[in-house]
JSON list of C-alpha atoms in Angstrom, two decimals:
[
{"chain": "T", "resi": 1, "resn": "MET", "atom": "CA", "xyz": [0.00, 0.00, 0.00]},
{"chain": "T", "resi": 2, "resn": "TYR", "atom": "CA", "xyz": [1.37, 3.40, -0.98]},
{"chain": "T", "resi": 3, "resn": "ARG", "atom": "CA", "xyz": [1.01, 6.20, 1.55]},
{"chain": "T", "resi": 4, "resn": "ARG", "atom": "CA", "xyz": [4.10, 8.30, 0.83]},
{"chain": "T", "resi": 5, "resn": "ILE", "atom": "CA", "xyz": [5.17, 9.07, -2.75]},
{"chain": "T", "resi": 6, "resn": "VAL", "atom": "CA", "xyz": [8.25, 11.02, -3.87]},
{"chain": "T", "resi": 7, "resn": "VAL", "atom": "CA", "xyz": [8.21, 12.62, -7.33]},
{"chain": "T", "resi": 8, "resn": "PRO", "atom": "CA", "xyz": [11.41, 14.27, -8.61]},
{"chain": "T", "resi": 9, "resn": "VAL", "atom": "CA", "xyz": [10.68, 17.22, -10.89]},
{"chain": "T", "resi": 10, "resn": "LEU", "atom": "CA", "xyz": [12.86, 19.03, -13.43]},
{"chain": "T", "resi": 11, "resn": "GLY", "atom": "CA", "xyz": [10.65, 21.71, -14.91]},
{"chain": "T", "resi": 12, "resn": "SER", "atom": "CA", "xyz": [9.83, 19.77, -18.06]},
{"chain": "T", "resi": 13, "resn": "GLU", "atom": "CA", "xyz": [6.50, 18.60, -19.43]},
{"chain": "T", "resi": 14, "resn": "GLN", "atom": "CA", "xyz": [7.41, 15.14, -18.13]},
{"chain": "T", "resi": 15, "resn": "ASP", "atom": "CA", "xyz": [6.73, 16.41, -14.60]},
{"chain": "T", "resi": 16, "resn": "THR", "atom": "CA", "xyz": [2.99, 16.41, -15.27]},
{"chain": "T", "resi": 17, "resn": "ARG", "atom": "CA", "xyz": [3.13, 12.80, -16.46]},
{"chain": "T", "resi": 18, "resn": "ALA", "atom": "CA", "xyz": [4.84, 11.72, -13.24]},
{"chain": "T", "resi": 19, "resn": "ILE", "atom": "CA", "xyz": [2.38, 13.69, -11.13]},
{"chain": "T", "resi": 20, "resn": "ASP", "atom": "CA", "xyz": [-0.58, 12.26, -13.07]},
{"chain": "T", "resi": 21, "resn": "LEU", "atom": "CA", "xyz": [0.70, 8.76, -12.35]},
{"chain": "T", "resi": 22, "resn": "ALA", "atom": "CA", "xyz": [1.18, 9.62, -8.67]},
{"chain": "T", "resi": 23, "resn": "VAL", "atom": "CA", "xyz": [-2.41, 10.96, -8.64]},
{"chain": "T", "resi": 24, "resn": "ALA", "atom": "CA", "xyz": [-3.66, 7.67, -10.08]},
{"chain": "T", "resi": 25, "resn": "ILE", "atom": "CA", "xyz": [-1.75, 5.71, -7.45]},
{"chain": "T", "resi": 26, "resn": "ALA", "atom": "CA", "xyz": [-2.95, 7.95, -4.63]},
{"chain": "T", "resi": 27, "resn": "GLY", "atom": "CA", "xyz": [-6.56, 7.72, -5.86]},
{"chain": "T", "resi": 28, "resn": "HIS", "atom": "CA", "xyz": [-6.34, 3.94, -5.84]},
{"chain": "T", "resi": 29, "resn": "TYR", "atom": "CA", "xyz": [-5.13, 3.92, -2.24]},
{"chain": "T", "resi": 30, "resn": "GLY", "atom": "CA", "xyz": [-7.40, 6.67, -0.95]},
{"chain": "T", "resi": 31, "resn": "GLY", "atom": "CA", "xyz": [-4.93, 9.51, -0.62]},
{"chain": "T", "resi": 32, "resn": "CYS", "atom": "CA", "xyz": [-1.24, 9.81, 0.09]},
{"chain": "T", "resi": 33, "resn": "ASP", "atom": "CA", "xyz": [1.46, 12.22, 1.13]},
{"chain": "T", "resi": 34, "resn": "LEU", "atom": "CA", "xyz": [3.24, 13.64, -1.92]},
{"chain": "T", "resi": 35, "resn": "THR", "atom": "CA", "xyz": [6.76, 15.03, -1.84]},
{"chain": "T", "resi": 36, "resn": "LEU", "atom": "CA", "xyz": [7.92, 16.93, -4.91]},
{"chain": "T", "resi": 37, "resn": "VAL", "atom": "CA", "xyz": [11.72, 17.14, -5.10]},
{"chain": "T", "resi": 38, "resn": "TYR", "atom": "CA", "xyz": [13.89, 19.44, -7.19]},
{"chain": "T", "resi": 39, "resn": "VAL", "atom": "CA", "xyz": [17.63, 18.83, -7.03]},
{"chain": "T", "resi": 40, "resn": "ALA", "atom": "CA", "xyz": [20.09, 21.57, -7.88]},
{"chain": "T", "resi": 41, "resn": "GLU", "atom": "CA", "xyz": [23.29, 19.75, -8.78]},
{"chain": "T", "resi": 42, "resn": "VAL", "atom": "CA", "xyz": [26.40, 21.48, -7.47]},
{"chain": "T", "resi": 43, "resn": "PRO", "atom": "CA", "xyz": [29.49, 21.24, -9.69]},
{"chain": "T", "resi": 44, "resn": "GLN", "atom": "CA", "xyz": [32.54, 19.56, -8.13]},
{"chain": "T", "resi": 45, "resn": "HIS", "atom": "CA", "xyz": [34.62, 22.76, -8.24]},
{"chain": "T", "resi": 46, "resn": "LEU", "atom": "CA", "xyz": [32.17, 24.54, -5.91]},
{"chain": "T", "resi": 47, "resn": "PRO", "atom": "CA", "xyz": [31.47, 23.87, -2.23]},
{"chain": "T", "resi": 48, "resn": "LEU", "atom": "CA", "xyz": [28.28, 21.90, -1.61]},
{"chain": "T", "resi": 49, "resn": "ASP", "atom": "CA", "xyz": [26.64, 24.90, 0.09]},
{"chain": "T", "resi": 50, "resn": "ALA", "atom": "CA", "xyz": [27.59, 27.31, -2.71]},
{"chain": "T", "resi": 51, "resn": "ASP", "atom": "CA", "xyz": [25.13, 30.01, -3.66]},
{"chain": "T", "resi": 52, "resn": "LEU", "atom": "CA", "xyz": [23.36, 29.03, -6.87]},
{"chain": "T", "resi": 53, "resn": "PRO", "atom": "CA", "xyz": [20.83, 31.85, -7.20]},
{"chain": "T", "resi": 54, "resn": "ASP", "atom": "CA", "xyz": [19.67, 31.05, -10.74]},
{"chain": "T", "resi": 55, "resn": "GLU", "atom": "CA", "xyz": [19.26, 27.35, -9.98]},
{"chain": "T", "resi": 56, "resn": "VAL", "atom": "CA", "xyz": [17.46, 28.07, -6.68]},
{"chain": "T", "resi": 57, "resn": "THR", "atom": "CA", "xyz": [15.11, 30.56, -8.35]},
{"chain": "T", "resi": 58, "resn": "ASN", "atom": "CA", "xyz": [14.35, 28.05, -11.11]},
{"chain": "T", "resi": 59, "resn": "GLY", "atom": "CA", "xyz": [13.85, 25.23, -8.59]},
{"chain": "T", "resi": 60, "resn": "GLU", "atom": "CA", "xyz": [11.46, 27.29, -6.48]},
{"chain": "T", "resi": 61, "resn": "ALA", "atom": "CA", "xyz": [9.42, 28.18, -9.58]},
{"chain": "T", "resi": 62, "resn": "VAL", "atom": "CA", "xyz": [9.31, 24.54, -10.73]},
{"chain": "T", "resi": 63, "resn": "LEU", "atom": "CA", "xyz": [8.21, 23.36, -7.29]},
{"chain": "T", "resi": 64, "resn": "GLU", "atom": "CA", "xyz": [5.51, 26.03, -7.08]},
{"chain": "T", "resi": 65, "resn": "ARG", "atom": "CA", "xyz": [4.13, 25.13, -10.54]},
{"chain": "T", "resi": 66, "resn": "THR", "atom": "CA", "xyz": [4.19, 21.40, -9.93]},
{"chain": "T", "resi": 67, "resn": "ALA", "atom": "CA", "xyz": [2.61, 21.71, -6.48]},
{"chain": "T", "resi": 68, "resn": "GLU", "atom": "CA", "xyz": [-0.20, 23.81, -7.99]},
{"chain": "T", "resi": 69, "resn": "TYR", "atom": "CA", "xyz": [-0.64, 21.22, -10.72]},
{"chain": "T", "resi": 70, "resn": "ALA", "atom": "CA", "xyz": [-0.77, 18.39, -8.17]},
{"chain": "T", "resi": 71, "resn": "GLN", "atom": "CA", "xyz": [-3.47, 20.23, -6.20]},
{"chain": "T", "resi": 72, "resn": "SER", "atom": "CA", "xyz": [-5.62, 21.27, -9.14]},
{"chain": "T", "resi": 73, "resn": "GLY", "atom": "CA", "xyz": [-8.03, 19.32, -11.23]},
{"chain": "T", "resi": 74, "resn": "THR", "atom": "CA", "xyz": [-7.90, 16.04, -9.35]},
{"chain": "T", "resi": 75, "resn": "ASP", "atom": "CA", "xyz": [-10.33, 14.16, -7.20]},
{"chain": "T", "resi": 76, "resn": "THR", "atom": "CA", "xyz": [-7.42, 12.93, -5.13]},
{"chain": "T", "resi": 77, "resn": "ARG", "atom": "CA", "xyz": [-7.29, 14.39, -1.70]},
{"chain": "T", "resi": 78, "resn": "TRP", "atom": "CA", "xyz": [-3.60, 14.53, -0.96]},
{"chain": "T", "resi": 79, "resn": "GLN", "atom": "CA", "xyz": [-3.15, 14.24, 2.75]},
{"chain": "T", "resi": 80, "resn": "ARG", "atom": "CA", "xyz": [-0.17, 16.56, 2.40]},
{"chain": "T", "resi": 81, "resn": "ILE", "atom": "CA", "xyz": [1.97, 17.99, -0.39]},
{"chain": "T", "resi": 82, "resn": "THR", "atom": "CA", "xyz": [5.52, 18.87, 0.51]},
{"chain": "T", "resi": 83, "resn": "THR", "atom": "CA", "xyz": [8.15, 20.46, -1.71]},
{"chain": "T", "resi": 84, "resn": "GLU", "atom": "CA", "xyz": [11.89, 20.07, -1.25]},
{"chain": "T", "resi": 85, "resn": "LEU", "atom": "CA", "xyz": [14.63, 22.03, -2.99]},
{"chain": "T", "resi": 86, "resn": "LEU", "atom": "CA", "xyz": [17.90, 20.19, -2.46]},
{"chain": "T", "resi": 87, "resn": "GLN", "atom": "CA", "xyz": [21.49, 20.99, -3.36]},
{"chain": "T", "resi": 88, "resn": "ALA", "atom": "CA", "xyz": [23.61, 17.92, -4.01]},
{"chain": "T", "resi": 89, "resn": "ARG", "atom": "CA", "xyz": [26.48, 16.65, -6.11]},
{"chain": "T", "resi": 90, "resn": "SER", "atom": "CA", "xyz": [24.24, 13.97, -7.60]},
{"chain": "T", "resi": 91, "resn": "ALA", "atom": "CA", "xyz": [20.51, 14.22, -8.23]},
{"chain": "T", "resi": 92, "resn": "SER", "atom": "CA", "xyz": [20.14, 10.46, -8.18]},
{"chain": "T", "resi": 93, "resn": "ALA", "atom": "CA", "xyz": [21.71, 10.08, -4.72]},
{"chain": "T", "resi": 94, "resn": "ALA", "atom": "CA", "xyz": [19.64, 13.00, -3.41]},
{"chain": "T", "resi": 95, "resn": "ILE", "atom": "CA", "xyz": [16.43, 11.37, -4.67]},
{"chain": "T", "resi": 96, "resn": "VAL", "atom": "CA", "xyz": [17.28, 8.10, -2.94]},
{"chain": "T", "resi": 97, "resn": "ASP", "atom": "CA", "xyz": [18.23, 9.94, 0.27]},
{"chain": "T", "resi": 98, "resn": "GLU", "atom": "CA", "xyz": [14.94, 11.85, 0.20]},
{"chain": "T", "resi": 99, "resn": "ALA", "atom": "CA", "xyz": [13.00, 8.61, -0.27]},
{"chain": "T", "resi": 100, "resn": "ILE", "atom": "CA", "xyz": [14.78, 7.15, 2.77]},
{"chain": "T", "resi": 101, "resn": "GLU", "atom": "CA", "xyz": [14.24, 10.28, 4.86]},
{"chain": "T", "resi": 102, "resn": "ARG", "atom": "CA", "xyz": [10.53, 10.45, 3.97]},
{"chain": "T", "resi": 103, "resn": "GLY", "atom": "CA", "xyz": [9.95, 6.73, 4.46]},
{"chain": "T", "resi": 104, "resn": "ALA", "atom": "CA", "xyz": [8.60, 6.68, 0.90]},
{"chain": "T", "resi": 105, "resn": "ASP", "atom": "CA", "xyz": [6.62, 3.72, -0.34]},
{"chain": "T", "resi": 106, "resn": "ALA", "atom": "CA", "xyz": [7.30, 4.70, -3.96]},
{"chain": "T", "resi": 107, "resn": "VAL", "atom": "CA", "xyz": [9.35, 7.02, -6.15]},
{"chain": "T", "resi": 108, "resn": "VAL", "atom": "CA", "xyz": [7.61, 7.98, -9.38]},
{"chain": "T", "resi": 109, "resn": "LEU", "atom": "CA", "xyz": [10.06, 8.95, -12.12]},
{"chain": "T", "resi": 110, "resn": "ALA", "atom": "CA", "xyz": [9.30, 10.30, -15.57]},
{"chain": "T", "resi": 111, "resn": "VAL", "atom": "CA", "xyz": [11.93, 9.13, -18.02]},
{"chain": "T", "resi": 112, "resn": "GLU", "atom": "CA", "xyz": [12.66, 9.81, -21.63]},
{"chain": "T", "resi": 113, "resn": "ASN", "atom": "CA", "xyz": [14.73, 7.42, -23.68]},
{"chain": "T", "resi": 114, "resn": "HIS", "atom": "CA", "xyz": [17.59, 8.85, -25.72]},
{"chain": "T", "resi": 115, "resn": "ARG", "atom": "CA", "xyz": [20.03, 7.32, -28.14]},
{"chain": "T", "resi": 116, "resn": "GLU", "atom": "CA", "xyz": [23.72, 7.73, -27.47]},
{"chain": "T", "resi": 117, "resn": "HIS", "atom": "CA", "xyz": [25.95, 6.15, -30.07]},
{"chain": "T", "resi": 118, "resn": "GLY", "atom": "CA", "xyz": [23.06, 3.94, -31.17]},
{"chain": "T", "resi": 119, "resn": "VAL", "atom": "CA", "xyz": [22.35, 2.69, -27.63]},
{"chain": "T", "resi": 120, "resn": "ILE", "atom": "CA", "xyz": [19.14, 3.52, -25.76]},
{"chain": "T", "resi": 121, "resn": "THR", "atom": "CA", "xyz": [19.82, 5.22, -22.43]},
{"chain": "T", "resi": 122, "resn": "GLN", "atom": "CA", "xyz": [17.93, 7.08, -19.71]},
{"chain": "T", "resi": 123, "resn": "GLY", "atom": "CA", "xyz": [20.99, 8.76, -18.23]},
{"chain": "T", "resi": 124, "resn": "GLU", "atom": "CA", "xyz": [22.46, 8.09, -14.80]},
{"chain": "T", "resi": 125, "resn": "THR", "atom": "CA", "xyz": [19.51, 8.83, -12.53]},
{"chain": "T", "resi": 126, "resn": "VAL", "atom": "CA", "xyz": [17.15, 6.00, -13.46]},
{"chain": "T", "resi": 127, "resn": "PRO", "atom": "CA", "xyz": [19.61, 3.11, -13.02]},
{"chain": "T", "resi": 128, "resn": "TYR", "atom": "CA", "xyz": [20.90, 4.54, -9.74]},
{"chain": "T", "resi": 129, "resn": "VAL", "atom": "CA", "xyz": [17.42, 5.05, -8.27]},
{"chain": "T", "resi": 130, "resn": "LEU", "atom": "CA", "xyz": [16.28, 1.61, -9.45]},
{"chain": "T", "resi": 131, "resn": "LYS", "atom": "CA", "xyz": [19.30, -0.01, -7.79]},
{"chain": "T", "resi": 132, "resn": "ASN", "atom": "CA", "xyz": [19.37, 1.96, -4.53]},
{"chain": "T", "resi": 133, "resn": "ALA", "atom": "CA", "xyz": [15.87, 3.15, -3.62]},
{"chain": "T", "resi": 134, "resn": "PRO", "atom": "CA", "xyz": [14.51, 1.39, -0.52]},
{"chain": "T", "resi": 135, "resn": "CYS", "atom": "CA", "xyz": [11.01, 1.36, -1.98]},
{"chain": "T", "resi": 136, "resn": "ASP", "atom": "CA", "xyz": [9.13, 0.69, -5.19]},
{"chain": "T", "resi": 137, "resn": "VAL", "atom": "CA", "xyz": [10.20, 2.74, -8.20]},
{"chain": "T", "resi": 138, "resn": "VAL", "atom": "CA", "xyz": [7.50, 3.44, -10.78]},
{"chain": "T", "resi": 139, "resn": "LEU", "atom": "CA", "xyz": [8.60, 4.69, -14.19]},
{"chain": "T", "resi": 140, "resn": "VAL", "atom": "CA", "xyz": [6.54, 6.51, -16.77]},
{"chain": "T", "resi": 141, "resn": "ARG", "atom": "CA", "xyz": [8.39, 6.54, -20.06]},
{"chain": "T", "resi": 142, "resn": "SER", "atom": "CA", "xyz": [7.74, 8.80, -23.00]},
{"chain": "T", "resi": 143, "resn": "LEU", "atom": "CA", "xyz": [9.23, 9.04, -26.43]},
{"chain": "T", "resi": 144, "resn": "ALA", "atom": "CA", "xyz": [12.04, 11.48, -27.02]},
{"chain": "T", "resi": 145, "resn": "GLU", "atom": "CA", "xyz": [11.06, 14.75, -28.66]},
{"chain": "T", "resi": 146, "resn": "ASP", "atom": "CA", "xyz": [12.08, 13.45, -32.06]},
{"chain": "T", "resi": 147, "resn": "GLY", "atom": "CA", "xyz": [9.59, 10.58, -31.67]},
{"chain": "T", "resi": 148, "resn": "GLU", "atom": "CA", "xyz": [12.33, 7.97, -31.53]},
{"chain": "T", "resi": 149, "resn": "ILE", "atom": "CA", "xyz": [12.91, 5.59, -28.67]}
]
């Protein structure tokens, strides 16, 4: 049974797909806590607590938009919606850490396949979260913008 769901957001149209899937899950289980997470990745040459004003401003705007989207137009009564803006070296590790901290039952990730040198890939985040998350990981995949897998 899912009661706590973590959804990482990036500010792309894929965010709505992940939230829609989380809404469907929450509706099935009669409401859940939702945590929306935006991770500002800090480059290695900067200290972890470096000021990243542009990234923080963008992250706050993304979290505000996605929280509004999660609250609007659904029959789901979220028990609570929480937003988290994190600074980390690795988004994937931060997502897993947040799932642990929140006691998440599921992480819902929107992924988009890309081709690199003829090989289909989803980047680094998906494999890391799949391997290390202490809970279920639910993926919603979409085609790349060019329509190719």
